[in-house]
Amino acid sequence: MLRGSERKEALASLTRATNQYEAQAKDTQDEITELFLLRQKCSKNLITRGESFVNRLVNKPKEFDKSWSELKAEIAEFDNVVEKLEEEYRTSHVGKGTAAAGVAVGAGVAAFAPTAALAIATTFGTASTGTAIATLSGAAATNAALAWLGGGALAVGGGGMSAGGALLALAGPVGWGIGAVGIAGGTLLARRKNGKIIEEAQREDRQVRAKTSELRVMELGAQELKMLTSEHFHGTESIVDTLEKTAPRDYSQFNAHQKDQLGALINHINALSKLINKKIQ
């Protein structure tokens, strides 16, 4: 077979690239979802725990009141975005199950459940992707999910890298309108046919590897945000727990160590305020 071994290697390379992409896509989606769940935990647990401490503390510094109010405002904004996205999901074709119950965005990507969709939208911003989403091809279920993220759901916020851009990377070769299956199906032995197969396989190999690199950058960004959010979330919890048990209810009666702890608490709260809605650029 003319150029047969070259064709075989090109297709094998594309298969390896696709396998690497699928593994990276799963890791990236998992990391994004974990970040979203941590932010939800901040929203649900932190305000509840901290509010009782804040309300009982008298003569507290104005700086502390200001920091706590800012954090509550940021969490309220996060909750508001999530609520709007959930409503969009429920009223969309995806949420109704007409196109995709447990839809998979890419062959190796975990089920595109509501949590994953919310994670992507809140991690990468919610600016509309326009033509980029509209031009995606693939299974009807995938298209419905992409249309949801590219349409109404993305009208509730903005900033950072668009969720649609993240979806383009997560959509997989089928979503990009390419795929090794069609190439591998060529059976003609002529040199011209093999040459075309090799050319297409190599082109798609480059595309898949480029998307894999994009996903790795997204994963690292989500990891960094998750690490910082976790650090300040647990720092806030720990100090509130300690002060609730040991400190008087009047700040003017705090000893030096307790005042230092409240200062550290303010720092954690200020950091969380900046992180809770931060998008991956």
PDB file of N, CA and C in Angstrom, residues 4 25 45 93 99 128 159 172 179 183 200 220 242 247:
ATOM      1  N   GLY A   4       1.232   3.529   3.035  1.00  0.00           N
ATOM      2  CA  GLY A   4       0.392   2.860   4.019  1.00  0.00           C
ATOM      3  C   GLY A   4       0.910   3.017   5.439  1.00  0.00           C
ATOM      4  N   ALA A  25      -9.896  16.778  29.231  1.00  0.00           N
ATOM      5  CA  ALA A  25     -11.220  17.398  29.307  1.00  0.00           C
ATOM      6  C   ALA A  25     -11.927  17.000  30.590  1.00  0.00           C
ATOM      7  N   ASN A  45     -22.715  28.130  53.613  1.00  0.00           N
ATOM      8  CA  ASN A  45     -22.249  27.867  54.979  1.00  0.00           C
ATOM      9  C   ASN A  45     -21.642  29.085  55.676  1.00  0.00           C
ATOM     10  N   HIS A  93     -34.285  23.654  26.535  1.00  0.00           N
ATOM     11  CA  HIS A  93     -34.503  22.293  26.023  1.00  0.00           C
ATOM     12  C   HIS A  93     -33.684  21.287  26.819  1.00  0.00           C
ATOM     13  N   ALA A  99     -33.793  17.346  24.691  1.00  0.00           N
ATOM     14  CA  ALA A  99     -32.640  17.096  23.833  1.00  0.00           C
ATOM     15  C   ALA A  99     -31.522  16.380  24.547  1.00  0.00           C
ATOM     16  N   SER A 128     -21.928  36.251  25.697  1.00  0.00           N
ATOM     17  CA  SER A 128     -22.396  35.419  24.589  1.00  0.00           C
ATOM     18  C   SER A 128     -21.259  35.136  23.616  1.00  0.00           C
ATOM     19  N   GLY A 159     -17.669  39.315  31.615  1.00  0.00           N
ATOM     20  CA  GLY A 159     -16.311  39.441  32.113  1.00  0.00           C
ATOM     21  C   GLY A 159     -15.543  38.156  32.000  1.00  0.00           C
ATOM     22  N   GLY A 172     -15.067  18.785  22.261  1.00  0.00           N
ATOM     23  CA  GLY A 172     -14.515  17.591  21.640  1.00  0.00           C
ATOM     24  C   GLY A 172     -14.547  17.661  20.129  1.00  0.00           C
ATOM     25  N   GLY A 179     -13.296  14.734  13.149  1.00  0.00           N
ATOM     26  CA  GLY A 179     -13.294  13.434  13.819  1.00  0.00           C
ATOM     27  C   GLY A 179     -12.483  12.412  13.073  1.00  0.00           C
ATOM     28  N   ILE A 183     -11.925   9.838   8.837  1.00  0.00           N
ATOM     29  CA  ILE A 183     -10.632   9.696   8.169  1.00  0.00           C
ATOM     30  C   ILE A 183     -10.212   8.232   8.145  1.00  0.00           C
ATOM     31  N   GLU A 200      -5.209  15.199   6.375  1.00  0.00           N
ATOM     32  CA  GLU A 200      -6.328  15.517   7.265  1.00  0.00           C
ATOM     33  C   GLU A 200      -6.053  15.049   8.700  1.00  0.00           C
ATOM     34  N   LEU A 220      -5.416  24.630  35.263  1.00  0.00           N
ATOM     35  CA  LEU A 220      -4.487  25.279  36.190  1.00  0.00           C
ATOM     36  C   LEU A 220      -5.099  26.549  36.783  1.00  0.00           C
ATOM     37  N   THR A 242     -13.090  30.170  66.576  1.00  0.00           N
ATOM     38  CA  THR A 242     -12.272  30.453  67.754  1.00  0.00           C
ATOM     39  C   THR A 242     -12.804  31.654  68.528  1.00  0.00           C
ATOM     40  N   ALA A 247     -13.801  34.743  72.656  1.00  0.00           N
ATOM     41  CA  ALA A 247     -13.764  36.208  72.747  1.00  0.00           C
ATOM     42  C   ALA A 247     -15.023  36.766  73.413  1.00  0.00           C
TER      43      ALA A 247
END
